[in-house]
């Protein structure tokens, strides 16, 4: 299992050192940054972990950094830790996808539990992304005719209707359908439907366009 790295962005050095000591105590990797710009210059995408982020900092604020990461498609889970929080800030942060919003001074165990939850959330995201990429590869390895058959089969159309739409015999549909099941590694039609839905939800596959 890939070891997680916890990124801490806070302009207060004492806070960075305090969180660093806490995270070191549970054996996780940690990287600290004194500003949002420093983080943006050094962060490597797709590394497992989460971001512990202060709200109010000189230059780019924590909430602004959250927006920048979203615009860049970086889905690193964010935990806000701040001594200047208020309800509107918390609502905005959580609505924009933050895992939690914790006020200073924080309880060490609460922060650690939140970090573990955020890391697990990121692990699940990375796993889902890898599965989707694998699924896309299998889909695009289908022939054009096989994709046409699959796109109709997953909507529930019987072989006869699929054949009439494509101008091919039922027997030919059955052959293509069997090839689709084999290449997509689908154990059942229900499994194939789930694959199609997954691609559709992420904007991939013919039915999603």
Backbone as a chain_set.jsonl record, in Angstrom:
{"seq": "XXXXXXXXXXXXXXXXXXXXXXXXXXXXXXXXXXXXXXXXXXXXXXXXXXXXXXXXXXXXXXXXXXXXXXXXXXXXXXXXXXXXXXXXXXXXXXXXXXXXXXXXXXXXXXXXXXXXXXXXXXXXXXXXXXXXXXXXXXXXXXXXXXXXXXXXXXXXXXXXXXXXXXXXXXXXXXXXXXXXXXXXXXXXXXXXXXXXXXXXXXXXXXXXX", "coords": {"N": [[0.842, -1.183, 0.0], [0.589, 2.183, -0.894], [2.36, 4.727, 0.81], [0.979, 7.39, 2.627], [1.166, 10.946, 2.117], [1.066, 13.823, 4.014], [0.169, 17.056, 3.44], [0.874, 20.238, 4.634], [-0.247, 23.466, 4.801], [0.422, 26.49, 6.07], [0.911, 29.71, 7.341], [1.949, 30.13, 9.795], [4.67, 29.247, 11.551], [4.944, 27.863, 13.992], [2.586, 26.435, 14.171], [2.826, 24.76, 11.955], [5.026, 23.235, 12.762], [3.963, 21.997, 15.023], [1.891, 20.413, 13.975], [3.417, 18.847, 12.305], [4.982, 17.376, 14.128], [2.928, 15.889, 15.321], [1.914, 14.348, 13.176], [4.189, 12.965, 12.39], [4.376, 11.304, 14.585], [2.636, 9.238, 14.126], [3.628, 7.942, 12.011], [3.298, 8.836, 9.363], [4.12, 10.358, 6.188], [5.135, 13.768, 5.853], [4.829, 17.047, 4.536], [5.608, 20.418, 4.694], [4.498, 23.793, 4.132], [4.941, 27.286, 3.814], [3.26, 28.969, 2.499], [0.554, 29.335, 0.099], [1.474, 29.573, -2.514], [3.991, 28.378, -2.366], [3.26, 25.748, -1.923], [1.853, 25.168, -4.331], [3.945, 25.322, -6.122], [5.394, 23.068, -5.555], [3.863, 20.741, -5.249], [3.156, 17.412, -6.189], [1.054, 15.866, -8.376], [-1.397, 13.241, -7.853], [-0.133, 11.878, -5.82], [-0.643, 9.947, -2.96], [-2.595, 11.132, -0.239], [-3.427, 13.979, 1.83], [-4.518, 17.4, 2.303], [-3.736, 19.727, 4.712], [-4.972, 22.717, 5.603], [-4.656, 26.179, 6.19], [-6.937, 28.912, 6.666], [-6.775, 31.793, 6.523], [-4.205, 33.484, 5.085], [-1.251, 35.316, 4.107], [-1.245, 36.728, 0.821], [-2.34, 34.257, -1.333], [-5.278, 32.973, -0.104], [-6.509, 30.272, 2.027], [-9.065, 29.392, 1.18], [-9.069, 30.418, -1.387], [-6.992, 28.924, -2.48], [-8.148, 26.4, -2.409], [-10.083, 26.772, -4.378], [-8.439, 27.193, -6.627], [-7.174, 24.688, -6.855], [-9.377, 23.105, -7.462], [-10.08, 24.164, -9.951], [-7.908, 23.307, -11.423], [-8.317, 20.664, -11.503], [-7.374, 19.075, -9.469], [-7.874, 16.787, -7.05], [-7.2, 16.504, -4.36], [-7.972, 15.68, -1.086], [-9.148, 18.058, 1.3], [-8.515, 19.39, 4.509], [-9.514, 21.882, 6.534], [-7.839, 23.829, 8.897], [-8.045, 26.19, 11.288], [-7.642, 29.288, 13.065], [-9.271, 31.345, 12.773], [-11.824, 30.896, 11.96], [-15.223, 31.012, 10.78], [-18.817, 30.615, 10.608], [-19.86, 31.143, 7.889], [-17.454, 30.817, 6.405], [-16.832, 28.132, 6.935], [-19.053, 26.832, 5.853], [-18.805, 27.527, 3.134], [-16.33, 26.292, 2.545], [-16.895, 23.551, 3.02], [-19.017, 23.113, 1.246], [-17.645, 23.318, -1.09], [-16.259, 20.994, -1.121], [-14.468, 20.321, 0.951], [-13.122, 18.107, 3.428], [-13.33, 18.48, 6.167], [-13.663, 21.066, 8.716], [-11.791, 22.439, 10.982], [-11.371, 24.078, 14.057], [-8.759, 25.967, 15.615], [-7.638, 26.082, 19.047], [-6.94, 22.683, 18.301], [-8.068, 19.326, 18.973], [-5.774, 16.746, 19.265], [-6.318, 14.01, 18.635], [-8.726, 14.192, 17.297], [-7.952, 15.597, 15.01], [-6.131, 13.746, 13.892], [-7.841, 11.563, 13.393], [-9.481, 12.728, 11.487], [-7.654, 13.24, 9.453], [-6.945, 10.605, 8.759], [-9.394, 9.75, 7.73], [-9.6, 11.446, 5.53], [-7.394, 10.647, 4.005], [-8.132, 8.021, 3.403], [-10.34, 8.563, 1.841], [-9.066, 9.755, -0.349], [-7.512, 7.619, -1.209], [-9.531, 5.892, -2.096], [-10.521, 7.404, -4.21], [-8.315, 7.471, -5.983], [-8.092, 4.768, -6.54], [-10.536, 4.316, -7.826], [-10.155, 5.944, -10.041], [-8.07, 4.61, -11.347], [-9.351, 2.217, -11.963], [-11.289, 3.169, -13.711], [-9.725, 4.139, -15.825], [-8.654, 1.736, -16.738], [-10.985, 0.506, -17.559], [-11.792, 2.229, -19.614], [-9.747, 1.776, -21.436], [-10.269, -0.888, -22.18], [-12.779, -0.506, -23.376], [-12.186, 1.155, -25.599], [-10.694, -0.575, -27.037], [-12.468, -2.175, -28.251], [-14.004, -3.105, -31.36], [-15.462, -0.906, -33.848], [-18.026, -1.835, -34.554], [-18.513, -3.57, -32.432], [-18.679, -1.75, -30.33], [-20.961, -0.395, -31.1], [-22.876, -2.394, -30.822], [-22.631, -2.938, -28.063], [-23.395, -0.429, -26.971], [-26.099, -0.454, -27.48], [-27.053, -2.819, -26.364], [-26.708, -2.388, -23.598], [-28.741, -0.681, -23.048], [-30.895, -2.244, -22.835], [-32.034, -3.316, -25.088], [-33.309, -5.97, -27.09], [-31.637, -8.631, -28.897], [-32.733, -8.889, -31.476], [-33.811, -6.323, -32.053], [-31.494, -4.818, -31.936], [-30.09, -5.891, -34.071], [-31.77, -5.144, -36.217], [-31.543, -2.359, -36.119], [-28.862, -2.011, -36.74], [-28.618, -3.308, -39.099], [-27.864, -5.991, -39.335], [-27.672, -9.59, -38.859], [-29.416, -11.518, -36.301], [-27.824, -13.559, -35.339], [-25.273, -12.577, -35.897], [-25.251, -10.378, -34.214], [-25.263, -11.717, -31.773], [-22.733, -12.896, -31.835], [-21.042, -10.626, -31.818], [-21.843, -9.567, -29.403], [-20.984, -11.501, -27.588], [-18.253, -11.19, -27.92], [-17.927, -8.614, -26.956], [-18.569, -8.977, -24.246], [-16.446, -10.601, -23.517], [-14.122, -9.018, -24.086], [-14.585, -6.751, -22.517], [-14.507, -7.893, -20.108], [-16.743, -8.594, -18.657], [-18.936, -10.158, -16.407], [-21.603, -10.541, -16.545], [-24.657, -9.279, -18.069], [-25.65, -7.322, -16.422], [-23.328, -6.506, -15.16], [-21.995, -5.398, -17.331], [-23.676, -3.262, -17.882], [-23.265, -1.695, -15.594], [-20.631, -0.946, -16.059], [-20.934, 0.633, -18.337], [-22.507, 2.681, -17.285], [-20.72, 3.8, -15.476], [-18.772, 4.859, -17.194], [-20.35, 6.69, -18.553], [-21.107, 8.468, -16.533], [-18.723, 9.736, -16.054], [-18.222, 11.021, -18.353], [-17.378, 9.544, -20.59], [-17.334, 7.263, -23.37], [-19.739, 6.3, -25.892], [-22.48, 6.728, -25.277], [-22.39, 8.762, -23.475], [-21.9, 11.098, -24.734]], "CA": [[0.0, 0.0, 0.0], [1.355, 3.408, -0.972], [2.346, 5.498, 2.045], [0.37, 8.699, 2.413], [1.891, 12.164, 2.464], [0.181, 14.878, 4.476], [0.682, 18.376, 3.084], [0.379, 21.246, 5.566], [-0.006, 24.83, 4.343], [0.072, 27.43, 7.131], [1.961, 30.719, 7.428], [2.433, 30.139, 11.173], [5.663, 28.183, 11.675], [4.697, 27.055, 15.186], [1.499, 25.511, 13.842], [3.393, 23.751, 11.061], [5.868, 22.341, 13.561], [3.096, 21.221, 15.908], [1.218, 19.38, 13.174], [4.472, 17.944, 11.825], [5.297, 16.461, 15.225], [1.781, 15.002, 15.508], [1.823, 13.408, 12.056], [5.361, 12.093, 12.508], [4.168, 10.34, 15.669], [1.846, 8.1, 13.64], [4.355, 7.306, 10.917], [2.937, 9.293, 8.025], [4.994, 11.372, 5.599], [4.58, 15.112, 5.933], [5.541, 18.148, 3.895], [5.015, 21.672, 5.147], [4.672, 24.942, 3.25], [4.58, 28.524, 4.486], [2.304, 29.742, 1.695], [-0.126, 28.596, -0.965], [2.348, 29.563, -3.692], [5.033, 27.372, -2.148], [2.619, 24.445, -2.141], [1.558, 25.001, -5.756], [5.205, 25.138, -6.841], [6.06, 21.817, -5.182], [2.986, 19.577, -5.145], [3.132, 16.437, -7.28], [-0.288, 15.288, -8.448], [-1.641, 11.801, -7.75], [0.495, 11.25, -4.656], [-1.684, 9.684, -1.968], [-2.498, 11.937, 0.969], [-4.434, 15.019, 1.984], [-3.991, 18.744, 2.5], [-4.171, 20.456, 5.9], [-4.891, 24.062, 5.031], [-5.132, 27.322, 6.953], [-7.855, 29.739, 5.881], [-6.259, 33.145, 6.297], [-2.757, 33.561, 4.897], [-0.861, 36.381, 3.177], [-1.289, 36.305, -0.58], [-3.454, 33.372, -1.654], [-5.898, 32.416, 1.1], [-6.83, 28.856, 1.946], [-10.257, 29.195, 0.356], [-8.673, 30.668, -2.776], [-6.213, 27.762, -2.923], [-9.127, 25.339, -2.661], [-10.686, 27.075, -5.683], [-7.409, 26.978, -7.647], [-6.996, 23.244, -7.022], [-10.569, 22.601, -8.156], [-9.975, 24.59, -11.355], [-6.857, 22.511, -12.06], [-8.718, 19.269, -11.483], [-6.635, 18.361, -8.427], [-8.912, 16.415, -6.083], [-6.59, 16.174, -3.067], [-8.898, 16.034, -0.004], [-8.689, 19.2, 2.105], [-8.997, 19.596, 5.868], [-9.177, 23.224, 6.973], [-7.546, 24.006, 10.32], [-7.895, 27.63, 11.374], [-7.989, 29.993, 14.295], [-10.094, 32.495, 12.392], [-12.973, 30.377, 11.231], [-16.582, 31.393, 11.127], [-19.792, 29.739, 9.952], [-19.862, 31.278, 6.422], [-16.243, 30.202, 5.851], [-16.965, 26.678, 7.026], [-20.072, 26.413, 4.879], [-18.21, 27.647, 1.795], [-15.299, 25.27, 2.395], [-17.512, 22.225, 2.952], [-19.782, 23.044, -0.006], [-16.68, 23.154, -2.182], [-15.671, 19.659, -1.08], [-13.545, 20.061, 2.057], [-13.492, 16.972, 4.267], [-13.736, 18.991, 7.487], [-13.254, 22.427, 9.04], [-11.469, 22.31, 12.404], [-10.871, 25.316, 14.631], [-7.661, 25.929, 16.565], [-6.756, 24.922, 19.201], [-7.639, 21.45, 17.949], [-7.768, 18.097, 19.688], [-4.865, 15.956, 18.424], [-6.938, 12.786, 18.138], [-9.734, 14.581, 16.305], [-7.242, 15.907, 13.768], [-5.597, 12.5, 13.329], [-8.965, 10.792, 12.847], [-9.928, 13.418, 10.272], [-6.622, 13.001, 8.444], [-7.088, 9.226, 8.299], [-10.596, 9.689, 6.892], [-9.292, 12.143, 4.285], [-6.478, 9.795, 3.236], [-8.916, 6.902, 2.875], [-11.149, 9.124, 0.76], [-8.193, 9.933, -1.506], [-7.158, 6.277, -1.683], [-10.689, 5.399, -2.847], [-10.583, 8.162, -5.464], [-7.245, 7.012, -6.863], [-8.446, 3.416, -6.972], [-11.614, 4.44, -8.798], [-9.584, 6.514, -11.259], [-7.317, 3.545, -12.017], [-10.338, 1.288, -12.512], [-11.921, 3.814, -14.858], [-8.762, 4.159, -16.923], [-8.602, 0.374, -17.243], [-12.253, 0.282, -18.242], [-11.75, 2.99, -20.864], [-8.838, 1.077, -22.35], [-10.993, -2.048, -22.723], [-13.845, -0.032, -24.262], [-11.633, 1.662, -26.853], [-10.125, -1.706, -27.773], [-13.557, -2.806, -29.012], [-14.16, -2.619, -32.727], [-16.573, 0.038, -33.988], [-19.275, -2.591, -34.524], [-18.711, -4.065, -31.064], [-19.157, -0.626, -29.519], [-22.352, -0.134, -31.486], [-23.689, -3.436, -30.187], [-22.617, -2.71, -26.613], [-24.165, 0.774, -26.643], [-27.527, -0.776, -27.569], [-27.353, -3.899, -25.415], [-26.784, -1.878, -22.229], [-30.014, 0.04, -22.859], [-31.937, -3.248, -22.661], [-32.61, -3.729, -26.359], [-33.069, -7.377, -27.438], [-30.755, -8.831, -30.051], [-33.458, -8.65, -32.734], [-33.882, -4.877, -32.276], [-30.137, -4.35, -32.211], [-29.778, -6.303, -35.436], [-32.543, -4.324, -37.154], [-30.971, -1.003, -36.137], [-27.528, -2.022, -37.346], [-28.674, -3.973, -40.398], [-27.134, -7.253, -39.273], [-28.508, -10.684, -38.384], [-29.41, -11.783, -34.862], [-26.649, -14.393, -35.066], [-24.097, -11.692, -35.887], [-25.347, -9.607, -32.968], [-24.85, -12.611, -30.69], [-21.274, -13.051, -31.914], [-20.445, -9.369, -31.346], [-22.184, -9.437, -27.981], [-20.075, -12.392, -26.853], [-16.928, -10.571, -27.979], [-17.985, -7.467, -26.05], [-18.506, -9.503, -22.877], [-15.095, -11.111, -23.297], [-13.143, -7.929, -24.08], [-14.863, -5.859, -21.391], [-14.353, -8.71, -18.896], [-18.021, -8.513, -17.94], [-19.43, -11.477, -16.021], [-23.03, -10.597, -16.845], [-25.159, -8.051, -18.683], [-25.734, -6.321, -15.352], [-21.961, -6.023, -14.993], [-21.721, -4.549, -18.493], [-24.466, -2.037, -17.688], [-22.558, -0.899, -14.585], [-19.46, -0.368, -16.716], [-21.413, 1.702, -19.218], [-22.944, 3.778, -16.43], [-19.523, 4.415, -14.923], [-18.174, 5.682, -18.246], [-21.283, 7.773, -18.85], [-21.05, 9.44, -15.433], [-17.457, 10.455, -16.112], [-18.099, 11.666, -19.65], [-16.679, 8.692, -21.549], [-18.186, 6.291, -24.043], [-20.642, 6.902, -26.861], [-23.728, 7.162, -24.698], [-22.181, 9.917, -22.607], [-21.667, 12.292, -25.522]], "C": [[0.885, 1.243, 0.0], [1.228, 4.205, 0.325], [1.855, 6.91, 1.772], [1.322, 9.817, 2.801], [0.886, 13.242, 2.836], [0.852, 16.212, 4.189], [0.046, 19.406, 4.017], [0.762, 22.632, 5.048], [-0.511, 25.788, 5.412], [1.213, 28.426, 7.255], [2.555, 30.817, 8.831], [3.384, 28.955, 11.38], [5.401, 27.285, 12.874], [3.585, 26.048, 14.943], [2.023, 24.4, 12.945], [4.219, 22.743, 11.849], [5.03, 21.454, 14.475], [2.41, 20.087, 15.149], [2.235, 18.372, 12.651], [4.832, 16.92, 12.898], [4.182, 15.431, 15.393], [1.728, 13.938, 14.421], [3.009, 12.454, 12.038], [5.13, 10.987, 13.526], [3.356, 9.125, 15.237], [2.434, 7.506, 12.358], [3.961, 7.703, 9.512], [3.979, 10.283, 7.514], [4.337, 12.735, 5.738], [5.47, 16.097, 5.19], [4.832, 19.439, 4.303], [5.392, 22.815, 4.217], [4.2, 26.195, 3.985], [3.589, 29.366, 3.73], [1.664, 28.848, 0.642], [0.747, 28.496, -2.207], [3.436, 28.51, -3.564], [4.473, 25.966, -2.376], [2.406, 24.197, -3.631], [2.829, 24.743, -6.564], [5.811, 23.75, -6.621], [5.174, 20.576, -5.179], [3.043, 18.716, -6.397], [1.783, 15.738, -7.285], [-0.255, 13.766, -8.343], [-0.852, 11.111, -6.64], [-0.581, 11.119, -3.582], [-1.502, 10.566, -0.745], [-3.663, 12.885, 1.119], [-3.736, 16.334, 2.278], [-4.602, 19.35, 3.756], [-3.925, 21.928, 5.595], [-5.454, 25.127, 5.965], [-6.023, 28.18, 6.055], [-7.231, 31.077, 5.514], [-4.742, 33.143, 6.26], [-2.453, 34.736, 3.99], [-0.87, 35.865, 1.747], [-2.527, 35.478, -0.861], [-4.008, 32.766, -0.372], [-6.172, 30.932, 0.914], [-8.026, 28.573, 1.057], [-9.951, 29.434, -1.119], [-7.861, 29.503, -3.328], [-7.138, 26.591, -3.224], [-9.754, 25.529, -4.046], [-9.694, 26.806, -6.816], [-7.219, 25.487, -7.922], [-8.175, 22.635, -7.774], [-10.506, 22.944, -9.637], [-8.958, 23.745, -12.116], [-7.185, 21.018, -12.067], [-7.951, 18.43, -10.483], [-7.597, 18.061, -7.289], [-8.341, 15.956, -4.744], [-7.544, 16.608, -1.948], [-8.307, 17.112, 0.906], [-9.347, 19.193, 3.477], [-8.556, 21.0, 6.282], [-8.957, 23.226, 8.482], [-7.234, 25.487, 10.504], [-8.28, 28.199, 12.73], [-8.897, 31.161, 14.024], [-11.349, 32.064, 11.644], [-14.277, 30.999, 11.669], [-17.532, 30.535, 10.308], [-19.812, 29.904, 8.439], [-18.64, 30.651, 5.761], [-16.356, 28.689, 5.823], [-17.952, 26.154, 5.992], [-19.5, 26.443, 3.466], [-17.197, 26.535, 1.55], [-15.906, 23.884, 2.206], [-18.324, 22.051, 1.678], [-18.859, 22.8, -1.198], [-15.862, 21.874, -2.055], [-14.684, 19.376, 0.034], [-14.055, 18.898, 2.903], [-13.997, 17.451, 5.628], [-13.169, 20.39, 7.676], [-13.055, 22.46, 10.549], [-10.869, 23.611, 12.922], [-9.729, 25.057, 15.608], [-8.133, 26.543, 17.889], [-7.538, 23.63, 18.987], [-7.212, 20.303, 18.864], [-6.938, 17.2, 18.774], [-5.546, 14.731, 17.828], [-8.002, 13.085, 17.1], [-9.067, 14.869, 14.97], [-6.712, 14.644, 13.112], [-6.707, 11.65, 12.702], [-9.452, 11.401, 11.538], [-8.945, 13.206, 9.132], [-6.743, 11.585, 7.875], [-8.299, 9.069, 7.382], [-10.339, 10.335, 5.533], [-8.386, 11.306, 3.394], [-7.232, 8.609, 2.622], [-9.784, 7.36, 1.71], [-10.304, 9.287, -0.504], [-7.785, 8.594, -2.091], [-8.29, 5.71, -2.54], [-10.801, 6.095, -4.2], [-9.543, 7.667, -6.454], [-7.526, 5.612, -7.399], [-9.534, 3.467, -8.041], [-11.093, 4.991, -10.12], [-8.831, 5.451, -12.05], [-8.265, 2.546, -12.667], [-10.998, 1.87, -13.757], [-10.991, 3.836, -16.064], [-8.64, 2.789, -17.566], [-9.843, 0.052, -18.055], [-12.286, 0.996, -19.587], [-10.869, 2.304, -21.898], [-9.541, -0.117, -22.991], [-12.07, -1.604, -23.715], [-13.285, 0.411, -25.623], [-10.88, 0.595, -27.644], [-11.203, -2.51, -28.501], [-13.544, -2.275, -30.437], [-15.352, -1.66, -32.771], [-17.908, -0.685, -33.898], [-19.566, -3.118, -33.117], [-19.197, -2.954, -30.137], [-20.618, -0.326, -29.831], [-23.291, -1.142, -30.833], [-23.771, -3.201, -28.683], [-23.513, -1.534, -26.231], [-25.665, 0.521, -26.686], [-27.93, -1.849, -26.55], [-27.545, -3.354, -24.001], [-28.029, -1.037, -21.978], [-31.177, -0.929, -22.72], [-32.562, -3.735, -23.947], [-32.304, -5.2, -26.637], [-32.238, -7.481, -28.71], [-31.443, -8.533, -31.377], [-33.507, -7.162, -33.053], [-32.512, -4.295, -32.608], [-29.761, -4.68, -33.645], [-30.498, -5.458, -36.465], [-31.96, -2.92, -37.257], [-29.65, -0.955, -36.883], [-27.499, -2.703, -38.71], [-27.876, -5.256, -40.452], [-28.055, -8.323, -38.69], [-28.414, -10.831, -36.864], [-28.172, -12.605, -34.491], [-25.384, -13.547, -34.993], [-24.075, -10.834, -34.633], [-24.843, -10.457, -31.802], [-23.336, -12.792, -30.664], [-20.576, -11.806, -31.366], [-20.673, -9.192, -29.842], [-21.256, -10.294, -27.116], [-18.663, -11.809, -26.813], [-16.853, -9.38, -27.016], [-17.831, -7.936, -24.6], [-17.087, -9.959, -22.536], [-14.088, -9.971, -23.158], [-13.344, -6.971, -22.908], [-14.705, -6.578, -20.048], [-15.593, -8.595, -18.006], [-18.536, -9.916, -17.651], [-20.904, -11.657, -16.339], [-23.431, -9.307, -17.539], [-25.258, -6.946, -17.64], [-24.357, -5.693, -15.105], [-21.598, -5.061, -16.117], [-22.455, -3.219, -18.377], [-23.775, -1.121, -16.678], [-21.333, -0.217, -15.184], [-19.865, 0.813, -17.591], [-21.843, 2.914, -18.409], [-21.752, 4.527, -15.848], [-18.858, 5.33, -15.95], [-19.047, 6.878, -18.571], [-21.194, 8.878, -17.803], [-19.782, 10.272, -15.461], [-17.2, 11.059, -17.484], [-17.357, 10.863, -20.69], [-17.652, 7.679, -22.146], [-19.22, 6.99, -24.903], [-21.909, 7.463, -26.227], [-23.596, 8.392, -23.835], [-22.052, 11.211, -23.401], [-22.993, 12.859, -26.023]], "O": [[1.818, 1.348, 0.796], [0.135, 4.345, 0.874], [2.268, 7.546, 0.802], [2.165, 9.665, 3.685], [-0.032, 13.541, 2.071], [1.969, 16.465, 4.641], [-1.175, 19.442, 4.17], [1.942, 22.936, 4.877], [-1.716, 25.894, 5.642], [2.376, 28.024, 7.272], [3.552, 31.509, 9.035], [2.955, 27.801, 11.384], [5.609, 26.075, 12.795], [3.636, 24.93, 15.454], [1.701, 23.229, 13.151], [4.119, 21.537, 11.623], [5.357, 20.284, 14.674], [2.356, 18.951, 15.62], [1.944, 17.179, 12.564], [4.971, 15.733, 12.606], [4.45, 14.245, 15.585], [1.521, 12.76, 14.711], [2.861, 11.277, 11.712], [5.62, 9.87, 13.362], [3.383, 8.092, 15.907], [1.808, 6.671, 11.706], [4.259, 6.981, 8.56], [4.638, 10.964, 8.3], [3.11, 12.837, 5.74], [6.697, 15.994, 5.213], [3.605, 19.527, 4.258], [6.456, 22.811, 3.598], [3.19, 26.17, 4.688], [3.114, 30.377, 4.248], [2.156, 27.762, 0.336], [0.764, 27.464, -2.877], [3.767, 27.83, -4.534], [5.139, 25.108, -2.955], [2.746, 23.127, -4.136], [2.797, 24.033, -7.569], [6.647, 23.306, -7.408], [5.69, 19.46, -5.113], [2.987, 19.221, -7.518], [1.412, 15.09, -6.307], [0.727, 13.105, -8.679], [-0.895, 9.886, -6.527], [-1.334, 12.058, -3.325], [-0.382, 10.733, -0.261], [-4.754, 12.636, 0.605], [-2.522, 16.379, 2.477], [-5.822, 19.477, 3.865], [-2.787, 22.333, 5.356], [-6.572, 25.005, 6.468], [-5.876, 28.172, 4.833], [-7.168, 31.445, 4.341], [-4.078, 32.845, 7.253], [-3.296, 35.124, 3.182], [-0.544, 34.706, 1.493], [-3.646, 35.944, -0.651], [-3.274, 32.111, 0.368], [-6.084, 30.399, -0.192], [-8.01, 27.626, 0.271], [-10.489, 28.756, -1.994], [-8.01, 29.131, -4.492], [-6.926, 25.869, -4.197], [-9.933, 24.566, -4.792], [-10.07, 26.254, -7.849], [-7.114, 25.069, -9.075], [-7.995, 21.758, -8.619], [-10.838, 22.115, -10.484], [-9.122, 23.493, -13.31], [-6.413, 20.209, -12.582], [-7.877, 17.209, -10.623], [-8.084, 18.98, -6.631], [-8.934, 15.113, -4.071], [-7.891, 17.786, -1.866], [-7.122, 17.08, 1.238], [-10.559, 19.017, 3.603], [-7.359, 21.274, 6.371], [-9.769, 22.701, 9.244], [-6.263, 25.989, 9.938], [-9.13, 27.657, 13.437], [-9.258, 31.895, 14.943], [-11.863, 32.795, 10.798], [-14.411, 31.459, 12.803], [-17.101, 29.807, 9.413], [-19.783, 28.894, 7.736], [-18.747, 30.031, 4.703], [-16.023, 28.043, 4.829], [-17.699, 25.143, 5.337], [-19.686, 25.503, 2.693], [-17.195, 25.909, 0.49], [-15.478, 23.13, 1.332], [-18.328, 20.971, 1.088], [-19.241, 22.163, -2.18], [-14.889, 21.68, -2.784], [-14.106, 18.29, 0.07], [-15.261, 18.723, 3.075], [-14.958, 16.909, 6.174], [-12.316, 20.844, 6.913], [-14.023, 22.503, 11.308], [-9.969, 24.178, 12.303], [-9.727, 24.063, 16.333], [-8.962, 27.453, 17.861], [-8.674, 23.505, 19.444], [-6.128, 20.324, 19.447], [-7.338, 16.921, 17.644], [-5.373, 14.442, 16.644], [-8.171, 12.335, 16.139], [-9.55, 14.441, 13.922], [-6.83, 14.485, 11.897], [-6.535, 11.09, 11.62], [-9.793, 10.684, 10.598], [-9.345, 13.014, 7.984], [-6.656, 11.386, 6.663], [-8.244, 8.351, 6.384], [-10.799, 9.836, 4.506], [-8.576, 11.255, 2.179], [-6.999, 8.242, 1.47], [-9.946, 6.644, 0.722], [-10.771, 8.993, -1.604], [-7.715, 8.435, -3.31], [-8.039, 5.117, -3.589], [-11.131, 5.469, -5.207], [-9.847, 7.464, -7.629], [-7.237, 5.307, -8.556], [-9.467, 2.751, -9.04], [-11.527, 4.566, -11.19], [-8.937, 5.392, -13.275], [-8.021, 2.081, -13.78], [-11.237, 1.161, -14.734], [-11.418, 3.581, -17.19], [-8.535, 2.678, -18.787], [-9.768, -0.591, -19.102], [-12.751, 0.438, -20.581], [-11.201, 2.256, -23.082], [-9.426, -0.337, -24.197], [-12.26, -2.23, -24.757], [-13.845, 0.079, -26.668], [-10.474, 0.83, -28.782], [-10.892, -3.415, -29.275], [-13.128, -1.144, -30.689], [-16.153, -1.615, -31.838], [-18.828, -0.203, -33.237], [-20.711, -3.115, -32.666], [-20.028, -3.191, -29.261], [-21.41, -0.039, -28.933], [-24.366, -0.784, -30.351], [-24.853, -3.259, -28.098], [-24.296, -1.625, -25.285], [-26.427, 1.205, -26.002], [-29.007, -1.788, -25.956], [-28.439, -3.799, -23.281], [-28.341, -0.713, -20.832], [-32.315, -0.508, -22.513], [-33.529, -4.496, -23.91], [-31.17, -5.64, -26.445], [-32.153, -6.535, -29.494], [-30.825, -7.993, -32.295], [-33.271, -6.768, -34.195], [-32.386, -3.402, -33.446], [-29.184, -3.853, -34.351], [-29.911, -5.088, -37.482], [-31.889, -2.351, -38.347], [-29.352, 0.018, -37.574], [-26.478, -2.681, -39.397], [-27.28, -5.583, -41.478], [-29.089, -8.009, -38.102], [-27.477, -10.347, -36.229], [-27.552, -12.373, -33.454], [-24.527, -13.769, -34.137], [-23.016, -10.589, -34.056], [-24.092, -9.978, -30.952], [-22.729, -12.837, -29.594], [-19.648, -11.902, -30.562], [-19.795, -8.726, -29.117], [-20.804, -9.865, -26.055], [-17.965, -11.917, -25.805], [-15.839, -9.171, -26.349], [-17.06, -7.363, -23.83], [-16.593, -9.738, -21.43], [-13.29, -9.957, -22.221], [-12.374, -6.44, -22.368], [-14.762, -5.954, -18.988], [-15.5, -8.51, -16.781], [-18.57, -10.766, -18.541], [-21.402, -12.782, -16.397], [-22.653, -8.356, -17.596], [-24.985, -5.781, -17.929], [-24.25, -4.49, -14.869], [-20.967, -4.03, -15.88], [-21.914, -2.173, -18.734], [-23.708, 0.091, -16.883], [-21.029, 0.933, -14.866], [-19.216, 1.859, -17.582], [-21.575, 4.05, -18.8], [-21.778, 5.754, -15.742], [-18.433, 6.438, -15.622], [-18.537, 7.966, -18.838], [-21.204, 10.064, -18.132], [-19.762, 11.392, -14.95], [-16.105, 11.551, -17.758], [-16.757, 11.442, -21.595], [-18.644, 7.295, -21.527], [-19.542, 8.154, -24.663], [-22.363, 8.547, -26.594], [-24.604, 9.011, -23.493], [-22.088, 12.299, -22.826], [-23.007, 13.878, -26.714]]}, "num_chains": 1, "name": "protein.A"}
